[in-house]
Amino acid sequence: MIVRSFTELALTPAMLEAIAAAGWAAPTPIQAGAIGPILEGRDLIGCAQTGTGKTGAFAIPAIERLAGPGSQPGAAGPRPSGGPRVLVLAPTRELALQIAETFDLLGRARSIATAVLIGGEAMGPQLAALARRPDVIVATPGRLFDHLERGTASLRAVRIVVLDEADRMLDMGFAPQVERILRVVPLDRQTLCFSATMPPEVERLVRRHLVRPVRVEAGTAARPVARVTQVLYRADARDKTPVLLRLLGEERGRTLVFTRTKHRADRVARAVQAAGHRVARLHADRSMAQRREALDGFRNGRYRVLIATDIAARGIDVPEITHVVNFDMPHTAEDYIHRIGRTARAEASGLASSIAAPEESDQLRTIERHLGHPVPRQGAAAATGR
Ligand code: AMP
């Protein structure tokens, strides 16, 4: 059955209202495929990258099972021992905050309380959030693990576990924490795993911790969205900044620029600012408050340009990014596809420009081999006007 409308899914009127209030007219493919099986209590593997609506794909049914009027068989039900019943693990703080926002958005009418446990923030407010007896915990593995060690969070009542961006969590070295967290969550839970790619490590994780999972694929990272126009500029390392400034002058829309390191992000941001653009930075050396300010400012238009490193930008959701610039080439084809997938969201089209120095030829070759075609070249001279 192909689900074309949220009303075809077994959702409560309260949820349909919340979805309508969010402005979501129809389910995305991953939502259409995942919501039904999750409502039925099945374990699930969702092959989907950020931007496909995957957060809604698990938040909608998870909230239904939490708040369900008891009509959902095996629903999370009343909490005998108390404590959060939904646990979401995510690789980065930004992604965790966005997931929590989605739970708040869709669960507000039913007073679903969410606690966010992420690294880099003070313990105090997190302890206060836990004291309010949240229904949902959204956490990065490291910080949740700290809470478990200190005995400040309990997972005894958890009925649904979501591993979001599992590939990235494992890439970031969180496997030991994820494993240990999964061991303390009750076994008769429902486990959902979302991942843009399915490398062997993710398959192993899934084999160990999911029971007869349903697989749903939508918008996998195998191919970039066709609506993104890709362009490549060859330039010596020292000419990259002029090429970028020229591109910023030509393309007026909201622009996300990726650099290889935090240091380079800072340096490029200074040059872009000096050229008169409103620019913000997003990388791991910035405080949580600074990152929020950067993201909010980029979303609301105070900044037109955001300069970011891969990890900081992973999962960020900013609609209407019309241009993604790879100031430095990413190391893997997956990262390339993730980066350029930040543009052309929700039916719009977008432009992805890459600036590759001769030293980056290997990376470029890897990416083009994966894409199965070369990225169309533009002369760097044309871009710098020389
Ligand atoms: P995600 O892939 O979960 O990060 O979602 C990407 C963006 O799509 C977010 O801004 C969501 O608010 C939005 N979104 C999620 N589901 C829908 C839907 N069914 N219709 C329209 N927008 C949606």
Tab-separated table of N, CA, C and O in Angstrom, residues 214-325:
chain	number	residue	atom	x	y	z
A	214	VAL	N	12.039	-4.377	10.319
A	214	VAL	CA	11.519	-3.990	9.008
A	214	VAL	C	12.526	-3.003	8.430
A	214	VAL	O	13.062	-2.176	9.157
A	215	ARG	N	12.803	-3.089	7.137
A	215	ARG	CA	13.716	-2.140	6.520
A	215	ARG	C	12.940	-1.155	5.650
A	215	ARG	O	12.149	-1.588	4.806
A	216	VAL	N	13.168	0.109	5.867
A	216	VAL	CA	12.507	1.120	5.043
A	216	VAL	C	13.579	2.021	4.464
A	216	VAL	O	14.438	2.510	5.191
A	217	GLU	N	13.536	2.190	3.160
A	217	GLU	CA	14.543	3.042	2.534
A	217	GLU	C	13.880	4.248	1.903
A	217	GLU	O	12.840	4.139	1.292
A	218	ALA	N	14.486	5.373	2.068
A	218	ALA	CA	13.971	6.576	1.416
A	218	ALA	C	15.077	7.590	1.354
A	218	ALA	O	15.721	7.886	2.347
A	219	GLY	N	15.302	8.076	0.183
A	219	GLY	CA	16.302	9.117	0.038
A	219	GLY	C	17.646	8.694	0.597
A	219	GLY	O	18.252	9.403	1.368
A	220	THR	N	18.107	7.493	0.232
A	220	THR	CA	19.407	7.067	0.719
A	220	THR	C	20.489	7.971	0.158
A	220	THR	O	20.283	8.692	-0.814
A	221	ALA	N	21.642	7.871	0.775
A	221	ALA	CA	22.743	8.733	0.358
A	221	ALA	C	23.467	8.184	-0.854
A	221	ALA	O	24.520	8.656	-1.208
A	222	ALA	N	22.899	7.154	-1.479
A	222	ALA	CA	23.591	6.538	-2.602
A	222	ALA	C	23.789	7.521	-3.752
A	222	ALA	O	24.784	7.484	-4.447
A	223	ARG	N	22.868	8.402	-3.934
A	223	ARG	CA	22.956	9.380	-5.022
A	223	ARG	C	22.511	10.735	-4.495
A	223	ARG	O	21.562	10.815	-3.727
A	224	PRO	N	23.168	11.779	-4.932
A	224	PRO	CA	22.697	13.097	-4.506
A	224	PRO	C	21.361	13.428	-5.167
A	224	PRO	O	21.023	12.858	-6.194
A	225	VAL	N	20.642	14.319	-4.560
A	225	VAL	CA	19.362	14.715	-5.130
A	225	VAL	C	19.587	15.315	-6.508
A	225	VAL	O	20.478	16.136	-6.702
A	226	ALA	N	18.762	14.897	-7.439
A	226	ALA	CA	18.963	15.332	-8.822
A	226	ALA	C	18.780	16.842	-8.993
A	226	ALA	O	19.301	17.435	-9.911
A	227	ARG	N	18.058	17.441	-8.049
A	227	ARG	CA	17.782	18.867	-8.206
A	227	ARG	C	18.974	19.749	-7.861
A	227	ARG	O	18.932	20.949	-8.025
A	228	VAL	N	20.038	19.142	-7.315
A	228	VAL	CA	21.219	19.929	-6.986
A	228	VAL	C	22.134	20.006	-8.206
A	228	VAL	O	22.526	18.994	-8.760
A	229	THR	N	22.438	21.217	-8.640
A	229	THR	CA	23.382	21.413	-9.728
A	229	THR	C	24.783	21.457	-9.138
A	229	THR	O	25.050	22.253	-8.236
A	230	GLN	N	25.653	20.574	-9.615
A	230	GLN	CA	27.004	20.509	-9.066
A	230	GLN	C	28.006	21.156	-10.014
A	230	GLN	O	27.936	20.929	-11.219
A	231	VAL	N	28.897	21.948	-9.442
A	231	VAL	CA	29.914	22.617	-10.244
A	231	VAL	C	31.250	22.492	-9.525
A	231	VAL	O	31.304	22.568	-8.296
A	232	LEU	N	32.313	22.318	-10.280
A	232	LEU	CA	33.640	22.195	-9.685
A	232	LEU	C	34.566	23.297	-10.204
A	232	LEU	O	34.616	23.556	-11.407
A	233	TYR	N	35.258	23.948	-9.288
A	233	TYR	CA	36.290	24.923	-9.646
A	233	TYR	C	37.629	24.357	-9.239
A	233	TYR	O	37.797	23.939	-8.094
A	234	ARG	N	38.589	24.317	-10.152
A	234	ARG	CA	39.950	23.923	-9.799
A	234	ARG	C	40.694	25.205	-9.460
A	234	ARG	O	40.643	26.167	-10.221
A	235	ALA	N	41.349	25.221	-8.319
A	235	ALA	CA	42.097	26.425	-7.934
A	235	ALA	C	43.218	26.027	-6.998
A	235	ALA	O	43.076	25.089	-6.223
A	236	ASP	N	44.331	26.735	-7.082
A	236	ASP	CA	45.395	26.498	-6.121
A	236	ASP	C	44.894	26.883	-4.743
A	236	ASP	O	44.011	27.738	-4.610
A	237	ALA	N	45.490	26.263	-3.725
A	237	ALA	CA	45.024	26.494	-2.364
A	237	ALA	C	44.900	27.983	-2.055
A	237	ALA	O	43.918	28.420	-1.461
A	238	ARG	N	45.880	28.763	-2.477
A	238	ARG	CA	45.853	30.177	-2.083
A	238	ARG	C	44.809	30.977	-2.860
A	238	ARG	O	44.504	32.111	-2.508
A	239	ASP	N	44.287	30.386	-3.941
A	239	ASP	CA	43.261	31.108	-4.715
A	239	ASP	C	41.846	30.746	-4.303
A	239	ASP	O	40.876	31.244	-4.876
A	240	LYS	N	41.731	29.898	-3.309
A	240	LYS	CA	40.381	29.466	-2.944
A	240	LYS	C	39.525	30.606	-2.418
A	240	LYS	O	38.337	30.696	-2.734
A	241	THR	N	40.143	31.458	-1.595
A	241	THR	CA	39.352	32.546	-1.007
A	241	THR	C	38.800	33.490	-2.073
A	241	THR	O	37.600	33.789	-2.058
A	242	PRO	N	39.633	33.943	-3.031
A	242	PRO	CA	39.045	34.774	-4.095
A	242	PRO	C	37.925	34.079	-4.859
A	242	PRO	O	36.935	34.722	-5.226
A	243	VAL	N	38.080	32.784	-5.104
A	243	VAL	CA	37.007	32.066	-5.815
A	243	VAL	C	35.720	32.113	-4.982
A	243	VAL	O	34.638	32.422	-5.485
A	244	LEU	N	35.863	31.851	-3.680
A	244	LEU	CA	34.677	31.875	-2.810
A	244	LEU	C	34.023	33.256	-2.812
A	244	LEU	O	32.795	33.370	-2.934
A	245	LEU	N	34.844	34.301	-2.691
A	245	LEU	CA	34.268	35.654	-2.630
A	245	LEU	C	33.538	35.976	-3.921
A	245	LEU	O	32.462	36.579	-3.910
A	246	ARG	N	34.106	35.522	-5.029
A	246	ARG	CA	33.450	35.758	-6.303
A	246	ARG	C	32.088	35.037	-6.349
A	246	ARG	O	31.079	35.609	-6.771
A	247	LEU	N	32.088	33.787	-5.872
A	247	LEU	CA	30.837	33.015	-5.866
A	247	LEU	C	29.795	33.684	-4.972
A	247	LEU	O	28.612	33.749	-5.304
A	248	LEU	N	30.243	34.199	-3.821
A	248	LEU	CA	29.301	34.856	-2.900
A	248	LEU	C	28.719	36.101	-3.535
A	248	LEU	O	27.589	36.486	-3.236
A	249	GLY	N	29.503	36.728	-4.393
A	249	GLY	CA	29.001	37.915	-5.082
A	249	GLY	C	27.994	37.550	-6.154
A	249	GLY	O	27.051	38.294	-6.414
A	250	GLU	N	28.165	36.373	-6.760
A	250	GLU	CA	27.293	36.003	-7.880
A	250	GLU	C	25.984	35.377	-7.429
A	250	GLU	O	24.962	35.517	-8.084
A	251	GLU	N	26.061	34.616	-6.315
A	251	GLU	CA	24.880	33.880	-5.852
A	251	GLU	C	24.346	34.575	-4.615
A	251	GLU	O	25.016	34.606	-3.596
A	252	ARG	N	23.140	35.081	-4.686
A	252	ARG	CA	22.671	35.932	-3.601
A	252	ARG	C	22.057	35.166	-2.429
A	252	ARG	O	21.868	35.709	-1.368
A	253	GLY	N	21.698	33.922	-2.609
A	253	GLY	CA	20.913	33.205	-1.589
A	253	GLY	C	21.699	32.814	-0.357
A	253	GLY	O	22.876	33.151	-0.192
A	254	ARG	N	21.019	32.103	0.520
A	254	ARG	CA	21.605	31.636	1.767
A	254	ARG	C	22.665	30.566	1.460
A	254	ARG	O	22.374	29.594	0.772
A	255	THR	N	23.850	30.755	1.963
A	255	THR	CA	24.982	29.931	1.547
A	255	THR	C	25.655	29.253	2.733
A	255	THR	O	25.945	29.897	3.744
A	256	LEU	N	25.882	27.953	2.593
A	256	LEU	CA	26.579	27.176	3.614
A	256	LEU	C	27.931	26.773	3.049
A	256	LEU	O	28.003	26.177	1.977
A	257	VAL	N	28.997	27.142	3.759
A	257	VAL	CA	30.361	26.876	3.272
A	257	VAL	C	31.032	25.868	4.197
A	257	VAL	O	31.033	26.053	5.419
A	258	PHE	N	31.594	24.805	3.619
A	258	PHE	CA	32.283	23.794	4.432
A	258	PHE	C	33.789	23.939	4.331
A	258	PHE	O	34.332	24.072	3.230
A	259	THR	N	34.448	23.904	5.490
A	259	THR	CA	35.909	23.869	5.496
A	259	THR	C	36.360	22.605	6.214
A	259	THR	O	35.594	21.978	6.930
A	260	ARG	N	37.653	22.271	6.008
A	260	ARG	CA	38.173	21.035	6.564
A	260	ARG	C	38.382	21.134	8.071
A	260	ARG	O	38.180	20.179	8.796
A	261	THR	N	38.816	22.288	8.551
A	261	THR	CA	39.154	22.408	9.978
A	261	THR	C	38.502	23.644	10.587
A	261	THR	O	38.072	24.556	9.882
A	262	LYS	N	38.461	23.645	11.919
A	262	LYS	CA	37.926	24.787	12.668
A	262	LYS	C	38.735	26.041	12.360
A	262	LYS	O	38.195	27.115	12.153
A	263	HIS	N	40.067	25.838	12.338
A	263	HIS	CA	40.966	26.950	12.083
A	263	HIS	C	40.663	27.584	10.724
A	263	HIS	O	40.576	28.802	10.578
A	264	ARG	N	40.478	26.750	9.729
A	264	ARG	CA	40.187	27.274	8.391
A	264	ARG	C	38.811	27.946	8.362
A	264	ARG	O	38.629	28.948	7.678
A	265	ALA	N	37.881	27.402	9.122
A	265	ALA	CA	36.558	28.045	9.178
A	265	ALA	C	36.696	29.474	9.703
A	265	ALA	O	36.104	30.411	9.165
A	266	ASP	N	37.496	29.635	10.747
A	266	ASP	CA	37.697	30.973	11.314
A	266	ASP	C	38.343	31.910	10.289
A	266	ASP	O	37.934	33.054	10.120
A	267	ARG	N	39.357	31.373	9.601
A	267	ARG	CA	40.101	32.210	8.663
A	267	ARG	C	39.200	32.626	7.485
A	267	ARG	O	39.171	33.795	7.098
A	268	VAL	N	38.466	31.682	6.951
A	268	VAL	CA	37.586	31.992	5.821
A	268	VAL	C	36.506	32.978	6.267
A	268	VAL	O	36.163	33.917	5.548
A	269	ALA	N	36.002	32.783	7.486
A	269	ALA	CA	34.953	33.685	7.975
A	269	ALA	C	35.464	35.126	8.048
A	269	ALA	O	34.752	36.060	7.697
A	270	ARG	N	36.721	35.281	8.478
A	270	ARG	CA	37.277	36.640	8.547
A	270	ARG	C	37.318	37.271	7.162
A	270	ARG	O	36.946	38.435	6.979
A	271	ALA	N	37.749	36.498	6.162
A	271	ALA	CA	37.839	37.034	4.798
A	271	ALA	C	36.455	37.377	4.251
A	271	ALA	O	36.268	38.409	3.597
A	272	VAL	N	35.500	36.526	4.546
A	272	VAL	CA	34.139	36.743	4.030
A	272	VAL	C	33.525	37.979	4.693
A	272	VAL	O	32.869	38.799	4.052
A	273	GLN	N	33.788	38.102	5.993
A	273	GLN	CA	33.277	39.271	6.708
A	273	GLN	C	33.913	40.548	6.175
A	273	GLN	O	33.240	41.551	5.950
A	274	ALA	N	35.239	40.486	5.950
A	274	ALA	CA	35.952	41.664	5.450
A	274	ALA	C	35.406	42.079	4.091
A	274	ALA	O	35.449	43.250	3.728
A	275	ALA	N	34.873	41.119	3.334
A	275	ALA	CA	34.310	41.441	2.021
A	275	ALA	C	32.881	41.982	2.147
A	275	ALA	O	32.226	42.243	1.148
A	276	GLY	N	32.399	42.102	3.371
A	276	GLY	CA	31.123	42.779	3.581
A	276	GLY	C	29.915	41.868	3.687
A	276	GLY	O	28.775	42.335	3.632
A	277	HIS	N	30.137	40.548	3.859
A	277	HIS	CA	28.990	39.643	3.981
A	277	HIS	C	28.662	39.395	5.441
A	277	HIS	O	29.543	39.395	6.290
A	278	ARG	N	27.392	39.158	5.721
A	278	ARG	CA	26.974	38.795	7.082
A	278	ARG	C	27.240	37.311	7.260
A	278	ARG	O	26.634	36.474	6.590
A	279	VAL	N	28.173	36.982	8.133
A	279	VAL	CA	28.651	35.598	8.199
A	279	VAL	C	28.716	35.091	9.640
A	279	VAL	O	29.014	35.852	10.558
A	280	ALA	N	28.403	33.814	9.821
A	280	ALA	CA	28.509	33.179	11.135
A	280	ALA	C	29.327	31.898	10.991
A	280	ALA	O	29.523	31.400	9.880
A	281	ARG	N	29.801	31.396	12.119
A	281	ARG	CA	30.638	30.178	12.106
A	281	ARG	C	30.030	29.108	12.995
A	281	ARG	O	29.425	29.414	14.027
A	282	LEU	N	30.239	27.869	12.578
A	282	LEU	CA	29.721	26.742	13.354
A	282	LEU	C	30.804	25.675	13.403
A	282	LEU	O	31.107	25.056	12.398
A	283	HIS	N	31.442	25.515	14.547
A	283	HIS	CA	32.383	24.401	14.682
A	283	HIS	C	32.557	24.042	16.148
A	283	HIS	O	32.045	24.712	17.038
A	284	ALA	N	33.311	22.990	16.390
A	284	ALA	CA	33.333	22.375	17.717
A	284	ALA	C	33.975	23.253	18.796
A	284	ALA	O	33.784	23.016	19.982
A	285	ASP	N	34.756	24.262	18.395
A	285	ASP	CA	35.364	25.108	19.417
A	285	ASP	C	34.453	26.238	19.885
A	285	ASP	O	34.831	27.036	20.722
A	286	ARG	N	33.278	26.312	19.278
A	286	ARG	CA	32.376	27.383	19.679
A	286	ARG	C	31.464	26.870	20.791
A	286	ARG	O	31.091	25.702	20.817
A	287	SER	N	31.114	27.757	21.697
A	287	SER	CA	30.264	27.346	22.819
A	287	SER	C	28.870	27.035	22.296
A	287	SER	O	28.494	27.401	21.178
A	288	MET	N	28.119	26.342	23.128
A	288	MET	CA	26.756	26.000	22.742
A	288	MET	C	25.963	27.270	22.425
A	288	MET	O	25.196	27.316	21.456
A	289	ALA	N	26.149	28.301	23.251
A	289	ALA	CA	25.401	29.546	23.034
A	289	ALA	C	25.797	30.172	21.700
A	289	ALA	O	24.944	30.650	20.952
A	290	GLN	N	27.089	30.125	21.393
A	290	GLN	CA	27.541	30.704	20.120
A	290	GLN	C	26.983	29.919	18.936
A	290	GLN	O	26.598	30.494	17.924
A	291	ARG	N	26.931	28.608	19.082
A	291	ARG	CA	26.393	27.810	17.972
A	291	ARG	C	24.921	28.077	17.744
A	291	ARG	O	24.450	28.155	16.620
A	292	ARG	N	24.219	28.193	18.864
A	292	ARG	CA	22.780	28.467	18.725
A	292	ARG	C	22.560	29.809	18.063
A	292	ARG	O	21.706	29.964	17.199
A	293	GLU	N	23.371	30.782	18.488
A	293	GLU	CA	23.235	32.123	17.932
A	293	GLU	C	23.524	32.076	16.434
A	293	GLU	O	22.822	32.686	15.624
A	294	ALA	N	24.570	31.331	16.053
A	294	ALA	CA	24.941	31.231	14.638
A	294	ALA	C	23.805	30.585	13.829
A	294	ALA	O	23.405	31.098	12.784
A	295	LEU	N	23.280	29.475	14.347
A	295	LEU	CA	22.234	28.758	13.610
A	295	LEU	C	20.945	29.562	13.531
A	295	LEU	O	20.322	29.675	12.473
A	296	ASP	N	20.561	30.140	14.678
A	296	ASP	CA	19.340	30.947	14.676
A	296	ASP	C	19.486	32.126	13.716
A	296	ASP	O	18.576	32.438	12.957
A	297	GLY	N	20.655	32.762	13.768
A	297	GLY	CA	20.886	33.921	12.902
A	297	GLY	C	20.886	33.536	11.435
A	297	GLY	O	20.425	34.287	10.579
A	298	PHE	N	21.394	32.348	11.132
A	298	PHE	CA	21.418	31.873	9.750
A	298	PHE	C	19.981	31.554	9.308
A	298	PHE	O	19.562	31.880	8.208
A	299	ARG	N	19.221	30.959	10.239
A	299	ARG	CA	17.826	30.628	9.911
A	299	ARG	C	16.984	31.867	9.682
A	299	ARG	O	16.177	31.910	8.772
A	300	ASN	N	17.173	32.878	10.561
A	300	ASN	CA	16.272	34.030	10.455
A	300	ASN	C	16.813	35.106	9.508
A	300	ASN	O	16.202	36.160	9.358
A	301	GLY	N	17.962	34.854	8.885
A	301	GLY	CA	18.434	35.753	7.847
A	301	GLY	C	19.382	36.838	8.327
A	301	GLY	O	19.841	37.667	7.535
A	302	ARG	N	19.685	36.831	9.632
A	302	ARG	CA	20.648	37.833	10.115
A	302	ARG	C	22.009	37.574	9.460
A	302	ARG	O	22.730	38.491	9.142
A	303	TYR	N	22.330	36.295	9.244
A	303	TYR	CA	23.548	35.941	8.515
A	303	TYR	C	23.152	35.306	7.196
A	303	TYR	O	22.256	34.483	7.158
A	304	ARG	N	23.855	35.695	6.140
A	304	ARG	CA	23.569	35.042	4.871
A	304	ARG	C	24.484	33.852	4.638
A	304	ARG	O	24.151	32.914	3.918
A	305	VAL	N	25.651	33.911	5.247
A	305	VAL	CA	26.648	32.874	5.011
A	305	VAL	C	26.952	32.181	6.333
A	305	VAL	O	27.125	32.846	7.362
A	306	LEU	N	26.998	30.851	6.293
A	306	LEU	CA	27.404	30.087	7.473
A	306	LEU	C	28.605	29.239	7.071
A	306	LEU	O	28.563	28.520	6.083
A	307	ILE	N	29.677	29.371	7.859
A	307	ILE	CA	30.882	28.587	7.578
A	307	ILE	C	30.958	27.487	8.617
A	307	ILE	O	30.902	27.768	9.825
A	308	ALA	N	31.087	26.243	8.173
A	308	ALA	CA	30.979	25.143	9.125
A	308	ALA	C	31.950	24.020	8.793
A	308	ALA	O	32.390	23.871	7.656
A	309	THR	N	32.268	23.235	9.821
A	309	THR	CA	32.980	21.981	9.596
A	309	THR	C	31.929	20.869	9.488
A	309	THR	O	30.790	21.055	9.905
A	310	ASP	N	32.339	19.708	8.964
A	310	ASP	CA	31.376	18.634	8.717
A	310	ASP	C	30.603	18.236	9.959
A	310	ASP	O	29.383	18.121	9.944
A	311	ILE	N	31.355	17.986	11.043
A	311	ILE	CA	30.692	17.437	12.215
A	311	ILE	C	29.701	18.427	12.789
A	311	ILE	O	28.577	18.071	13.143
A	312	ALA	N	30.087	19.697	12.832
A	312	ALA	CA	29.181	20.702	13.391
A	312	ALA	C	27.936	20.845	12.536
A	312	ALA	O	26.852	21.125	13.037
A	313	ALA	N	28.100	20.648	11.228
A	313	ALA	CA	26.965	20.901	10.335
A	313	ALA	C	26.102	19.681	10.120
A	313	ALA	O	25.046	19.754	9.524
A	314	ARG	N	26.585	18.535	10.612
A	314	ARG	CA	25.837	17.308	10.389
A	314	ARG	C	24.429	17.443	10.960
A	314	ARG	O	24.246	17.777	12.127
A	315	GLY	N	23.465	17.195	10.124
A	315	GLY	CA	22.113	17.174	10.644
A	315	GLY	C	21.468	18.523	10.853
A	315	GLY	O	20.310	18.589	11.213
A	316	ILE	N	22.204	19.609	10.656
A	316	ILE	CA	21.521	20.880	10.888
A	316	ILE	C	20.430	21.043	9.846
A	316	ILE	O	20.563	20.605	8.711
A	317	ASP	N	19.382	21.637	10.265
A	317	ASP	CA	18.252	21.775	9.366
A	317	ASP	C	17.944	23.245	9.172
A	317	ASP	O	17.433	23.896	10.054
A	318	VAL	N	18.326	23.751	8.030
A	318	VAL	CA	17.994	25.130	7.696
A	318	VAL	C	17.325	25.096	6.343
A	318	VAL	O	17.929	24.677	5.369
A	319	PRO	N	16.066	25.476	6.295
A	319	PRO	CA	15.415	25.461	4.987
A	319	PRO	C	15.980	26.576	4.115
A	319	PRO	O	16.559	27.530	4.622
A	320	GLU	N	15.804	26.434	2.834
A	320	GLU	CA	16.172	27.490	1.900
A	320	GLU	C	17.650	27.820	1.858
A	320	GLU	O	18.034	28.969	1.725
A	321	ILE	N	18.485	26.809	2.020
A	321	ILE	CA	19.889	27.009	1.676
A	321	ILE	C	19.947	26.830	0.170
A	321	ILE	O	19.608	25.766	-0.346
A	322	THR	N	20.321	27.878	-0.562
A	322	THR	CA	20.288	27.761	-2.020
A	322	THR	C	21.648	27.376	-2.578
A	322	THR	O	21.759	26.977	-3.726
A	323	HIS	N	22.686	27.514	-1.744
A	323	HIS	CA	24.031	27.285	-2.271
A	323	HIS	C	24.895	26.633	-1.197
A	323	HIS	O	24.960	27.135	-0.069
A	324	VAL	N	25.506	25.531	-1.547
A	324	VAL	CA	26.484	24.894	-0.657
A	324	VAL	C	27.841	24.993	-1.342
A	324	VAL	O	27.958	24.698	-2.530
A	325	VAL	N	28.841	25.451	-0.603
A	325	VAL	CA	30.186	25.555	-1.175
A	325	VAL	C	31.130	24.642	-0.414
A	325	VAL	O	31.240	24.737	0.812
